[in-house]
């Protein structure tokens, strides 16, 4: 669910996702259940939206247009709550927008970081 339909429809990417799933099942150090439970609890109950206006450092908010875990409206809400933040949304991308747009993501973040120096 973290990848967009565009990735699932791409034959090569789809094959890679299936291979990664198989390899994950063989991981000798999987995420412990307590970690997964804590992560799920934080996703459901953690909210700092009201405090985001206290952020004063440069902030770059990125998201995927088709993200089902952090929907577009949430990403925009976060960016709007942080004064002078920069927002970039990757079209046709899911929660793993950074993997789906790896080269652009790396260049974009690098360029933004360098512009802050």
PDB file of C-alpha atoms in Angstrom:
ATOM      1  CA  UNK A   1       0.000   0.000   0.000  1.00  0.00           C
ATOM      2  CA  UNK A   2       2.946   2.372   0.218  1.00  0.00           C
ATOM      3  CA  UNK A   3       3.526   2.362  -3.538  1.00  0.00           C
ATOM      4  CA  UNK A   4       1.282   4.027  -6.108  1.00  0.00           C
ATOM      5  CA  UNK A   5      -0.659   2.228  -8.801  1.00  0.00           C
ATOM      6  CA  UNK A   6       1.919   3.522 -11.294  1.00  0.00           C
ATOM      7  CA  UNK A   7       4.591   1.402  -9.571  1.00  0.00           C
ATOM      8  CA  UNK A   8       2.407  -1.699  -9.336  1.00  0.00           C
ATOM      9  CA  UNK A   9       1.524  -1.391 -13.028  1.00  0.00           C
ATOM     10  CA  UNK A  10       5.210  -1.225 -14.045  1.00  0.00           C
ATOM     11  CA  UNK A  11       6.335  -4.813 -14.793  1.00  0.00           C
ATOM     12  CA  UNK A  12       9.938  -4.313 -13.613  1.00  0.00           C
ATOM     13  CA  UNK A  13       9.020  -2.412 -10.450  1.00  0.00           C
ATOM     14  CA  UNK A  14       6.311  -4.952  -9.628  1.00  0.00           C
ATOM     15  CA  UNK A  15       8.801  -7.824  -9.968  1.00  0.00           C
ATOM     16  CA  UNK A  16      11.197  -5.972  -7.678  1.00  0.00           C
ATOM     17  CA  UNK A  17       8.461  -5.413  -5.083  1.00  0.00           C
ATOM     18  CA  UNK A  18       7.633  -9.119  -5.091  1.00  0.00           C
ATOM     19  CA  UNK A  19      11.315 -10.012  -4.719  1.00  0.00           C
ATOM     20  CA  UNK A  20      11.688  -7.530  -1.851  1.00  0.00           C
ATOM     21  CA  UNK A  21       8.652  -9.048  -0.121  1.00  0.00           C
ATOM     22  CA  UNK A  22      10.186 -12.513  -0.422  1.00  0.00           C
ATOM     23  CA  UNK A  23      13.522 -11.268   0.941  1.00  0.00           C
ATOM     24  CA  UNK A  24      11.810  -9.459   3.824  1.00  0.00           C
ATOM     25  CA  UNK A  25      10.338 -12.765   4.951  1.00  0.00           C
ATOM     26  CA  UNK A  26      13.913 -14.081   5.272  1.00  0.00           C
ATOM     27  CA  UNK A  27      15.181 -11.108   7.312  1.00  0.00           C
ATOM     28  CA  UNK A  28      16.858 -12.489  10.456  1.00  0.00           C
ATOM     29  CA  UNK A  29      16.093  -9.218  12.297  1.00  0.00           C
ATOM     30  CA  UNK A  30      12.523  -8.219  11.446  1.00  0.00           C
ATOM     31  CA  UNK A  31      10.817  -5.311  13.179  1.00  0.00           C
ATOM     32  CA  UNK A  32       9.618  -6.615  16.549  1.00  0.00           C
ATOM     33  CA  UNK A  33       5.858  -6.696  17.084  1.00  0.00           C
ATOM     34  CA  UNK A  34       6.147  -4.168  19.921  1.00  0.00           C
ATOM     35  CA  UNK A  35       7.760  -1.724  17.484  1.00  0.00           C
ATOM     36  CA  UNK A  36       5.015  -2.224  14.913  1.00  0.00           C
ATOM     37  CA  UNK A  37       2.343  -1.765  17.588  1.00  0.00           C
ATOM     38  CA  UNK A  38       3.983   1.434  18.870  1.00  0.00           C
ATOM     39  CA  UNK A  39       4.299   2.765  15.328  1.00  0.00           C
ATOM     40  CA  UNK A  40       0.594   2.068  14.673  1.00  0.00           C
ATOM     41  CA  UNK A  41      -0.380   3.722  17.968  1.00  0.00           C
ATOM     42  CA  UNK A  42       1.637   6.832  17.088  1.00  0.00           C
ATOM     43  CA  UNK A  43      -0.016   6.997  13.667  1.00  0.00           C
ATOM     44  CA  UNK A  44      -3.464   6.894  15.237  1.00  0.00           C
ATOM     45  CA  UNK A  45      -2.998   9.042  18.309  1.00  0.00           C
ATOM     46  CA  UNK A  46      -0.041  11.410  17.890  1.00  0.00           C
ATOM     47  CA  UNK A  47      -0.927  14.956  16.886  1.00  0.00           C
ATOM     48  CA  UNK A  48       1.336  18.003  16.950  1.00  0.00           C
ATOM     49  CA  UNK A  49      -0.415  20.058  14.290  1.00  0.00           C
ATOM     50  CA  UNK A  50      -1.102  22.852  16.794  1.00  0.00           C
ATOM     51  CA  UNK A  51       2.617  23.082  17.669  1.00  0.00           C
ATOM     52  CA  UNK A  52       3.958  23.181  14.110  1.00  0.00           C
ATOM     53  CA  UNK A  53       3.697  26.971  14.022  1.00  0.00           C
ATOM     54  CA  UNK A  54       6.529  27.021  16.580  1.00  0.00           C
ATOM     55  CA  UNK A  55       9.000  25.687  14.002  1.00  0.00           C
ATOM     56  CA  UNK A  56      11.252  28.544  12.954  1.00  0.00           C
ATOM     57  CA  UNK A  57      13.947  26.758  10.962  1.00  0.00           C
ATOM     58  CA  UNK A  58      13.667  26.197   7.209  1.00  0.00           C
ATOM     59  CA  UNK A  59      11.426  23.220   6.523  1.00  0.00           C
ATOM     60  CA  UNK A  60      10.880  21.203   3.364  1.00  0.00           C
ATOM     61  CA  UNK A  61       7.657  19.187   3.341  1.00  0.00           C
ATOM     62  CA  UNK A  62       7.406  16.478   0.688  1.00  0.00           C
ATOM     63  CA  UNK A  63       4.635  14.045  -0.096  1.00  0.00           C
ATOM     64  CA  UNK A  64       3.033  11.767  -2.629  1.00  0.00           C
ATOM     65  CA  UNK A  65      -0.149  12.731  -4.420  1.00  0.00           C
ATOM     66  CA  UNK A  66      -1.586   9.202  -4.015  1.00  0.00           C
ATOM     67  CA  UNK A  67      -0.324   8.511  -0.482  1.00  0.00           C
ATOM     68  CA  UNK A  68      -3.031   6.569   1.391  1.00  0.00           C
ATOM     69  CA  UNK A  69      -1.239   6.771   4.771  1.00  0.00           C
ATOM     70  CA  UNK A  70      -0.537  10.509   4.714  1.00  0.00           C
ATOM     71  CA  UNK A  71      -3.148  11.803   2.285  1.00  0.00           C
ATOM     72  CA  UNK A  72      -2.489  14.911   0.231  1.00  0.00           C
ATOM     73  CA  UNK A  73      -4.739  17.040   2.433  1.00  0.00           C
ATOM     74  CA  UNK A  74      -2.651  16.103   5.502  1.00  0.00           C
ATOM     75  CA  UNK A  75       0.627  16.916   3.777  1.00  0.00           C
ATOM     76  CA  UNK A  76      -0.750  20.301   2.723  1.00  0.00           C
ATOM     77  CA  UNK A  77      -2.064  20.891   6.237  1.00  0.00           C
ATOM     78  CA  UNK A  78       1.384  20.247   7.731  1.00  0.00           C
ATOM     79  CA  UNK A  79       3.070  22.571   5.253  1.00  0.00           C
ATOM     80  CA  UNK A  80       0.484  25.295   5.877  1.00  0.00           C
ATOM     81  CA  UNK A  81       1.033  25.031   9.635  1.00  0.00           C
ATOM     82  CA  UNK A  82       4.800  25.629   9.338  1.00  0.00           C
ATOM     83  CA  UNK A  83       5.565  29.260   8.555  1.00  0.00           C
ATOM     84  CA  UNK A  84       7.586  29.694   5.369  1.00  0.00           C
ATOM     85  CA  UNK A  85       7.849  25.966   4.698  1.00  0.00           C
ATOM     86  CA  UNK A  86       8.441  24.751   1.172  1.00  0.00           C
ATOM     87  CA  UNK A  87       6.079  22.093  -0.172  1.00  0.00           C
ATOM     88  CA  UNK A  88       6.628  19.632  -2.997  1.00  0.00           C
ATOM     89  CA  UNK A  89       4.134  16.942  -3.987  1.00  0.00           C
ATOM     90  CA  UNK A  90       5.204  14.087  -6.252  1.00  0.00           C
ATOM     91  CA  UNK A  91       2.443  13.309  -8.769  1.00  0.00           C
ATOM     92  CA  UNK A  92       1.304   9.707  -9.201  1.00  0.00           C
ATOM     93  CA  UNK A  93       3.302   8.702  -6.120  1.00  0.00           C
ATOM     94  CA  UNK A  94       2.404   6.984  -2.882  1.00  0.00           C
ATOM     95  CA  UNK A  95       3.790   6.906   0.654  1.00  0.00           C
ATOM     96  CA  UNK A  96       7.107   5.658  -0.738  1.00  0.00           C
ATOM     97  CA  UNK A  97       7.356   8.699  -3.028  1.00  0.00           C
ATOM     98  CA  UNK A  98      11.077   8.915  -2.303  1.00  0.00           C
ATOM     99  CA  UNK A  99      11.649   5.401  -3.734  1.00  0.00           C
ATOM    100  CA  UNK A 100       9.312   5.988  -6.651  1.00  0.00           C
ATOM    101  CA  UNK A 101      11.204   9.164  -7.582  1.00  0.00           C
ATOM    102  CA  UNK A 102      14.634   8.333  -6.190  1.00  0.00           C
ATOM    103  CA  UNK A 103      16.862  10.364  -8.502  1.00  0.00           C
ATOM    104  CA  UNK A 104      14.647  13.444  -8.419  1.00  0.00           C
ATOM    105  CA  UNK A 105      14.150  13.112  -4.665  1.00  0.00           C
ATOM    106  CA  UNK A 106      17.878  12.937  -3.964  1.00  0.00           C
ATOM    107  CA  UNK A 107      18.645  15.897  -6.231  1.00  0.00           C
ATOM    108  CA  UNK A 108      15.719  17.966  -4.954  1.00  0.00           C
ATOM    109  CA  UNK A 109      16.572  17.431  -1.286  1.00  0.00           C
ATOM    110  CA  UNK A 110      20.279  18.000  -1.907  1.00  0.00           C
ATOM    111  CA  UNK A 111      19.551  21.243  -3.769  1.00  0.00           C
ATOM    112  CA  UNK A 112      17.225  22.422  -1.005  1.00  0.00           C
ATOM    113  CA  UNK A 113      19.785  21.596   1.704  1.00  0.00           C
ATOM    114  CA  UNK A 114      22.536  23.380  -0.216  1.00  0.00           C
ATOM    115  CA  UNK A 115      20.293  26.437  -0.620  1.00  0.00           C
ATOM    116  CA  UNK A 116      20.020  26.654   3.162  1.00  0.00           C
ATOM    117  CA  UNK A 117      23.769  26.935   3.761  1.00  0.00           C
TER     118      UNK A 117
END
